[in-house]
PDB file of C-alpha atoms in Angstrom:
ATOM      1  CA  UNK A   1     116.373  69.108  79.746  1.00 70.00           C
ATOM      2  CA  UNK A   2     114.402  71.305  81.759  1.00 90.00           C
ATOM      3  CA  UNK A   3     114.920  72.584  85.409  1.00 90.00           C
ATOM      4  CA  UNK A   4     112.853  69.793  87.034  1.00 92.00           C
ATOM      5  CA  UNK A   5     114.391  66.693  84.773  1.00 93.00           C
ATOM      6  CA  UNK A   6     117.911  68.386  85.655  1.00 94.00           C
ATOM      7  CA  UNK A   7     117.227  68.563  89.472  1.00 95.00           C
ATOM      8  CA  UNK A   8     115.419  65.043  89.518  1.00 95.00           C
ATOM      9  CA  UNK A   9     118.606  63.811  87.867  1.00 96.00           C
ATOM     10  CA  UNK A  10     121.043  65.362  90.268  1.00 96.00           C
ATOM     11  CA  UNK A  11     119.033  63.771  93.155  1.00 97.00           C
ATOM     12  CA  UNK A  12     118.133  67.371  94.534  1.00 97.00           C
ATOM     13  CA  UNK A  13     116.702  66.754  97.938  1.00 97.00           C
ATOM     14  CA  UNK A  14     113.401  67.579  98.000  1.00 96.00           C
ATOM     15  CA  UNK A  15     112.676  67.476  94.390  1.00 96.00           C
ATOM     16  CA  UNK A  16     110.035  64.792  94.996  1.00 94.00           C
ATOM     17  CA  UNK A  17     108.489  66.320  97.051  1.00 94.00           C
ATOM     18  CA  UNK A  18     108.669  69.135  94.940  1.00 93.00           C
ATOM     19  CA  UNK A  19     107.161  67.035  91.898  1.00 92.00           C
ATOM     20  CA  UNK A  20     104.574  65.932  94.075  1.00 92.00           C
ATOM     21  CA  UNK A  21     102.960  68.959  95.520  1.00 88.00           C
ATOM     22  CA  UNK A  22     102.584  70.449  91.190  1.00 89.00           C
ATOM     23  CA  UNK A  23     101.188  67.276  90.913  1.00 91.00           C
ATOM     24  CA  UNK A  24      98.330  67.033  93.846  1.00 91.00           C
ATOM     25  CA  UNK A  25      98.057  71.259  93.127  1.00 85.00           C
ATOM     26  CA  UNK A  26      98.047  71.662  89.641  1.00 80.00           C
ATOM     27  CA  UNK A  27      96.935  75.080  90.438  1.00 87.00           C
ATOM     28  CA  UNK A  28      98.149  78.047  87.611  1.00 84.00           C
ATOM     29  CA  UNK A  29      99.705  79.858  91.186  1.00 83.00           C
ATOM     30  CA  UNK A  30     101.126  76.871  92.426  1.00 87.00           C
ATOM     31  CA  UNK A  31     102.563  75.877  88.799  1.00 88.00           C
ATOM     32  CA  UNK A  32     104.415  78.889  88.644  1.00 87.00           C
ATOM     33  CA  UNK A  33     105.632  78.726  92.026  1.00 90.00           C
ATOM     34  CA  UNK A  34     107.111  75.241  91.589  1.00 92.00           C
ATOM     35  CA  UNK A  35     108.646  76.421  88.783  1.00 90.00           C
ATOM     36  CA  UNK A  36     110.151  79.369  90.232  1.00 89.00           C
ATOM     37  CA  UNK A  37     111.438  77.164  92.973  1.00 93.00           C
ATOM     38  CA  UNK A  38     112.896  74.285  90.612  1.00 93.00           C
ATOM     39  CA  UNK A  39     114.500  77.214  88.464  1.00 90.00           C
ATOM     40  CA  UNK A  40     116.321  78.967  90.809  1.00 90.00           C
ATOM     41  CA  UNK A  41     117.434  75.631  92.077  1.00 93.00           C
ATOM     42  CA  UNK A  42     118.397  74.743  88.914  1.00 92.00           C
ATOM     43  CA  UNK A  43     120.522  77.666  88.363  1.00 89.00           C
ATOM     44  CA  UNK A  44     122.027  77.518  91.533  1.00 90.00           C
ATOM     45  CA  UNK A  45     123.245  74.064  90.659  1.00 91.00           C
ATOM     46  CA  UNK A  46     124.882  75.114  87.191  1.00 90.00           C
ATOM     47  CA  UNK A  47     126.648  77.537  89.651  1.00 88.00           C
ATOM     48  CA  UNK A  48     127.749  74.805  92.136  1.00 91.00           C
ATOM     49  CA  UNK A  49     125.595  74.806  95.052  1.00 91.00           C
ATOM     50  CA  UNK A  50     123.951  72.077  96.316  1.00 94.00           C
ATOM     51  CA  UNK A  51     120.165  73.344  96.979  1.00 95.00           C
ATOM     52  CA  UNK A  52     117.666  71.531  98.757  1.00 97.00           C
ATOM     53  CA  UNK A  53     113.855  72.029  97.618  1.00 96.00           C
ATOM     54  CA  UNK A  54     111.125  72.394 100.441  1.00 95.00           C
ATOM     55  CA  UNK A  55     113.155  72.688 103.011  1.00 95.00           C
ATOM     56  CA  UNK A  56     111.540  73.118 106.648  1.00 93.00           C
ATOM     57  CA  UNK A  57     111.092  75.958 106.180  1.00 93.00           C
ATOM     58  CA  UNK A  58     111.014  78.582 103.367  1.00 92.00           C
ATOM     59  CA  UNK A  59     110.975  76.949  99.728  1.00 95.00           C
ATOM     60  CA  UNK A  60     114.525  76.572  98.780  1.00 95.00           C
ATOM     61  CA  UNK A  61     117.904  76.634 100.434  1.00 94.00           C
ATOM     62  CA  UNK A  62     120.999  77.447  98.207  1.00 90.00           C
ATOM     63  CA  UNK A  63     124.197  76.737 101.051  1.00 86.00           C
ATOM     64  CA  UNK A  64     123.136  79.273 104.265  1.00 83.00           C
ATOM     65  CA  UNK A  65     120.898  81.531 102.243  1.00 85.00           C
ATOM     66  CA  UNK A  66     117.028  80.403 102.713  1.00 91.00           C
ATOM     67  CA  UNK A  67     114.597  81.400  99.557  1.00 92.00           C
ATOM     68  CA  UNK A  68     111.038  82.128  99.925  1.00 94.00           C
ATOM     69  CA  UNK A  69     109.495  82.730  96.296  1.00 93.00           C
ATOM     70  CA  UNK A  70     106.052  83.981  95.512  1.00 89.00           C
ATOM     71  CA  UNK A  71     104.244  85.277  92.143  1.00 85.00           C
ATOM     72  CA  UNK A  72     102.824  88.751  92.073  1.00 84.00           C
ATOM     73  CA  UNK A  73     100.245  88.839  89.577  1.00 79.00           C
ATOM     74  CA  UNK A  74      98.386  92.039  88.232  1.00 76.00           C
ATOM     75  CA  UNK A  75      94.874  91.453  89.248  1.00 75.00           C
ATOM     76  CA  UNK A  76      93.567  94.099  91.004  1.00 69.00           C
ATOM     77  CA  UNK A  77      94.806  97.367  92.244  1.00 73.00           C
ATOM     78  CA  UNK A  78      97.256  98.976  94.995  1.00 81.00           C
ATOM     79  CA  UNK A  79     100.742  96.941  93.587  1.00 82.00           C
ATOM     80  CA  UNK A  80     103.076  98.820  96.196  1.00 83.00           C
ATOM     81  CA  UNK A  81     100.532  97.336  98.722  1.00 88.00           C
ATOM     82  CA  UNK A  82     100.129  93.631  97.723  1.00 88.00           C
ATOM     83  CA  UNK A  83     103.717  93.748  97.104  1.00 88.00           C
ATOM     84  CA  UNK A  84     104.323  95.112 100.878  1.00 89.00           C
ATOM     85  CA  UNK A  85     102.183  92.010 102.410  1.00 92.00           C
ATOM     86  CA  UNK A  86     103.060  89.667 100.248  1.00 92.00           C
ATOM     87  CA  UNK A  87     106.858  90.370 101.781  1.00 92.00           C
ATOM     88  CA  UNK A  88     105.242  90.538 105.069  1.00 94.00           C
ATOM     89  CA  UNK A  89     103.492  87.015 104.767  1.00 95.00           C
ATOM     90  CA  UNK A  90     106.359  85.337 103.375  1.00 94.00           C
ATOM     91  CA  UNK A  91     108.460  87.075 106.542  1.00 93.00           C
ATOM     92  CA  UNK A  92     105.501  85.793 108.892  1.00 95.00           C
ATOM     93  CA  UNK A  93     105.865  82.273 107.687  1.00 94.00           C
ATOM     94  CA  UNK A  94     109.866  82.085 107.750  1.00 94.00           C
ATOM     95  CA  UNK A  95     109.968  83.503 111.677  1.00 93.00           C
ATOM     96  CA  UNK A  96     111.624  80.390 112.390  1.00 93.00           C
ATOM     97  CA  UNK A  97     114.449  80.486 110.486  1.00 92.00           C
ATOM     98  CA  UNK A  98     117.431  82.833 111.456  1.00 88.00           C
ATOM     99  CA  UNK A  99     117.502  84.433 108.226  1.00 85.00           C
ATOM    100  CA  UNK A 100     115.556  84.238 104.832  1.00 89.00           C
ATOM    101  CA  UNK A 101     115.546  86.364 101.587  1.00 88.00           C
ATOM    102  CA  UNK A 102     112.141  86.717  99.372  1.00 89.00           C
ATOM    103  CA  UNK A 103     112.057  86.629  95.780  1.00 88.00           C
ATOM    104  CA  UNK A 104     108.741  87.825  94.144  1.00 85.00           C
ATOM    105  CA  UNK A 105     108.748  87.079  90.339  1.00 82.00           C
ATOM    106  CA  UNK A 106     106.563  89.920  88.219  1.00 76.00           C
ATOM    107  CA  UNK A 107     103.425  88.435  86.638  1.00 73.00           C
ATOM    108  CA  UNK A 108     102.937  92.071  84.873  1.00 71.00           C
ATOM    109  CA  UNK A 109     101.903  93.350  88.970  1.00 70.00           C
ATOM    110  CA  UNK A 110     105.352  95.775  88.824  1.00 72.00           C
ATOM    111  CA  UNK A 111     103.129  98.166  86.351  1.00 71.00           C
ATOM    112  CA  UNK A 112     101.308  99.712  89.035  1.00 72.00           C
ATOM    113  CA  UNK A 113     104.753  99.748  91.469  1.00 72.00           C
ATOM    114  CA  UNK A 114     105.434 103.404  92.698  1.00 72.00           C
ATOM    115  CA  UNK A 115     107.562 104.832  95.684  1.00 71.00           C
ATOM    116  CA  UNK A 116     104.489 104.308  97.978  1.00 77.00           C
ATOM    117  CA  UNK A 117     105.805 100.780  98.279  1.00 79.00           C
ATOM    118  CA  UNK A 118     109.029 102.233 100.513  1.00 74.00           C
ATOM    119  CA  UNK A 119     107.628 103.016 103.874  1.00 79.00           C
ATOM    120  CA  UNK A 120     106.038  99.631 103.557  1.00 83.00           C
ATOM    121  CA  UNK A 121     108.968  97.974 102.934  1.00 81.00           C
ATOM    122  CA  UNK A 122     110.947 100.023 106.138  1.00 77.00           C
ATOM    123  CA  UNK A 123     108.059  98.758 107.986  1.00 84.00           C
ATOM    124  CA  UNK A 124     108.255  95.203 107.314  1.00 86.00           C
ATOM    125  CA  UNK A 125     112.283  95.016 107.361  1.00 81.00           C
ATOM    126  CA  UNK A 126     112.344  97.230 110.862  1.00 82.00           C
ATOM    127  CA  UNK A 127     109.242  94.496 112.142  1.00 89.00           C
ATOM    128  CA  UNK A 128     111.189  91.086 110.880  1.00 88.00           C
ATOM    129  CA  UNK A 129     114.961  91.144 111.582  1.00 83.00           C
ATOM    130  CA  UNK A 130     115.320  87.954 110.002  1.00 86.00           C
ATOM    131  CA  UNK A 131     114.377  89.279 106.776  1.00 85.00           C
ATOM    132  CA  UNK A 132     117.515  89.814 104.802  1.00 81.00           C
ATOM    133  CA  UNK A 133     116.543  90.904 101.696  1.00 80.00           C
ATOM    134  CA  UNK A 134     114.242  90.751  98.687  1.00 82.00           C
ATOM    135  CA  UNK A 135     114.671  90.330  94.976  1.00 80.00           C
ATOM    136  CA  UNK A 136     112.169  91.781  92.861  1.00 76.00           C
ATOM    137  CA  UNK A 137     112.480  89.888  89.562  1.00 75.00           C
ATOM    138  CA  UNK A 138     110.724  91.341  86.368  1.00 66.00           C
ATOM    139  CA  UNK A 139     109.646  94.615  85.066  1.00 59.00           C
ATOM    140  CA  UNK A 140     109.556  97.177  87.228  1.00 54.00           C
ATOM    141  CA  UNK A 141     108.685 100.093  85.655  1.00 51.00           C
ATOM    142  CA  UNK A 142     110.824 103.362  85.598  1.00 45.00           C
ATOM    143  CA  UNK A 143     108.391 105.308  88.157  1.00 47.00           C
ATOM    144  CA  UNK A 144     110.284 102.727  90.529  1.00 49.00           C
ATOM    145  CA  UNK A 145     113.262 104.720  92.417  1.00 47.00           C
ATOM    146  CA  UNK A 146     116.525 103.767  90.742  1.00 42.00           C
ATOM    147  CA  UNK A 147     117.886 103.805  94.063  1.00 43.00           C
ATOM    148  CA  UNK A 148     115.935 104.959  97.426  1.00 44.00           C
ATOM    149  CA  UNK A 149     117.881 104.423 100.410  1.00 41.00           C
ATOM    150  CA  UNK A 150     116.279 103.782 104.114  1.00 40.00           C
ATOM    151  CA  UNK A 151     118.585 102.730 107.098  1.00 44.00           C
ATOM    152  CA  UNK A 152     120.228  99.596 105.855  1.00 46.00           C
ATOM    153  CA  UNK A 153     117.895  98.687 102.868  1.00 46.00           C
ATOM    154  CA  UNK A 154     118.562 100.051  99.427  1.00 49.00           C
ATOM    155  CA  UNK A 155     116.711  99.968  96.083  1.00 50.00           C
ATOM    156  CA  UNK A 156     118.996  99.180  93.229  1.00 48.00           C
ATOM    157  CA  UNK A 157     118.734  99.105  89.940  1.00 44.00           C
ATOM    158  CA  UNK A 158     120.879  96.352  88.276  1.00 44.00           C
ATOM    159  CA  UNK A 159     121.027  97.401  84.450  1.00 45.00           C
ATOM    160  CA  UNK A 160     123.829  94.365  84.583  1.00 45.00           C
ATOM    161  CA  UNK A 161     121.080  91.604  85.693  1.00 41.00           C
ATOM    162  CA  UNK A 162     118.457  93.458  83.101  1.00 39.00           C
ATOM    163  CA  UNK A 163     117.385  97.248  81.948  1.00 41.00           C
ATOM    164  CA  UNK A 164     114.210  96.237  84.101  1.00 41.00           C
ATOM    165  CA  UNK A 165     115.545  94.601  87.210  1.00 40.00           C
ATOM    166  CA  UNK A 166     116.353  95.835  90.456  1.00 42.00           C
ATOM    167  CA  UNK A 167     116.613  94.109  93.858  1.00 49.00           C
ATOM    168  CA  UNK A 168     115.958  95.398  97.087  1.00 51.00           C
ATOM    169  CA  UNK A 169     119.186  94.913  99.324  1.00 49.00           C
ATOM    170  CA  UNK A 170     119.083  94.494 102.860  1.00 42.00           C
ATOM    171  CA  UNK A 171     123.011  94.774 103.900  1.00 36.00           C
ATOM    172  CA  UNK A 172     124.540  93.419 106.872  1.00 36.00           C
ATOM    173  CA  UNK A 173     126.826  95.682 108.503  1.00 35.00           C
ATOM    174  CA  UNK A 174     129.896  92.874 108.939  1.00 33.00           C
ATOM    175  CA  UNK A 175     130.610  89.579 107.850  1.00 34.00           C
ATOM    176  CA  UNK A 176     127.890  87.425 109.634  1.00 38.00           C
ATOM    177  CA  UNK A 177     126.445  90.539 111.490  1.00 39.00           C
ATOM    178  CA  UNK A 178     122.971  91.756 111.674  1.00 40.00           C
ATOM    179  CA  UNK A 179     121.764  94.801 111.842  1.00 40.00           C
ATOM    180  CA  UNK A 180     120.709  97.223 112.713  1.00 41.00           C
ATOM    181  CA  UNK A 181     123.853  98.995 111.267  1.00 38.00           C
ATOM    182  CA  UNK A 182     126.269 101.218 113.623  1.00 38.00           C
TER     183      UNK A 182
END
């Protein structure tokens, strides 16, 4: 059974909706990105929360913590740039929401990531206080800091997840605080 048969027959909310928008977009971007959404929903239901596909806003919602996914592929140059806006756009388009974490899946784009990509990222996370966090899922190459550390953000390498995955954390100070940290 795959993610979307397993969703469809939990009665995920959204999942039509879901199925509908691969179907009317059959798009190789938009493929991947319903895929990305209906497998982190599916793994979040083997873990025993309820998600909800396409929710008002941002892409998935696993209990209180909203998802926005995106693709990073590796056409063209400048990754530690693309990667920097994409975070910004997805931050842009979840202003509404109180708090949202982005998850950008590698398409072979984390080749070309370097430590460029850090100011960027201090940038976008000091611009958008709603942004909680972002999960960088794939291959990020070893020219990546194992662990870089600006205000409340830090780089981390998580040989536990993968040898090649890290996740950039954006810690709250206290239990349902926000930061800026004290």
């Amino acid at each position: 059974m795959d993610a979307l048969d397993l969703l469809a027959a939990h009665h995920v909310q959204g999942i039509a909706k879901l199925r509908g928008h691969l179907t009317n977009n059959p798009s190789r971007d938009e493929l991947r990105h319903g895929l990305l959404q209906a497998r982190l929903a599916a793994q979040a239901l083997l873990a025993g929360v309820r998600p909800v596909l396409e929710p008002p806003v941002g892409d998935l919602l696993l209990g209180d913590v909203l998802l926005e996914v995106r693709g990073l592929n590796r056409a063209g140059g400048g990754t530690s740039r693309r990667l920097v806006r994409a975070i910004e756009l997805k931050a842009k388009q979840t202003r509404t929401a109180p708090a949202v974490w982005v998850w950008i899946e590698d398409d072979g784009a984390f080749a070309g990531l370097d430590d460029t990509a850090v100011p960027g990222l201090e940038r976008v996370f000091a611009t958008w206080p709603h942004l909680d966090g972002v999960v960088l899922s794939g291959e990020v190459p070893v020219a990546f800091p194992r662990a870089v550390h600006f205000g409340p953000q830090t780089v981390v390498h998580r040989p536990d997840l993968s040898p090649a995955r890290y996740a950039l954390i954006h810690r709250l100070c206290t239990a349902g605080g926000r930061p800026p940290c004290a």
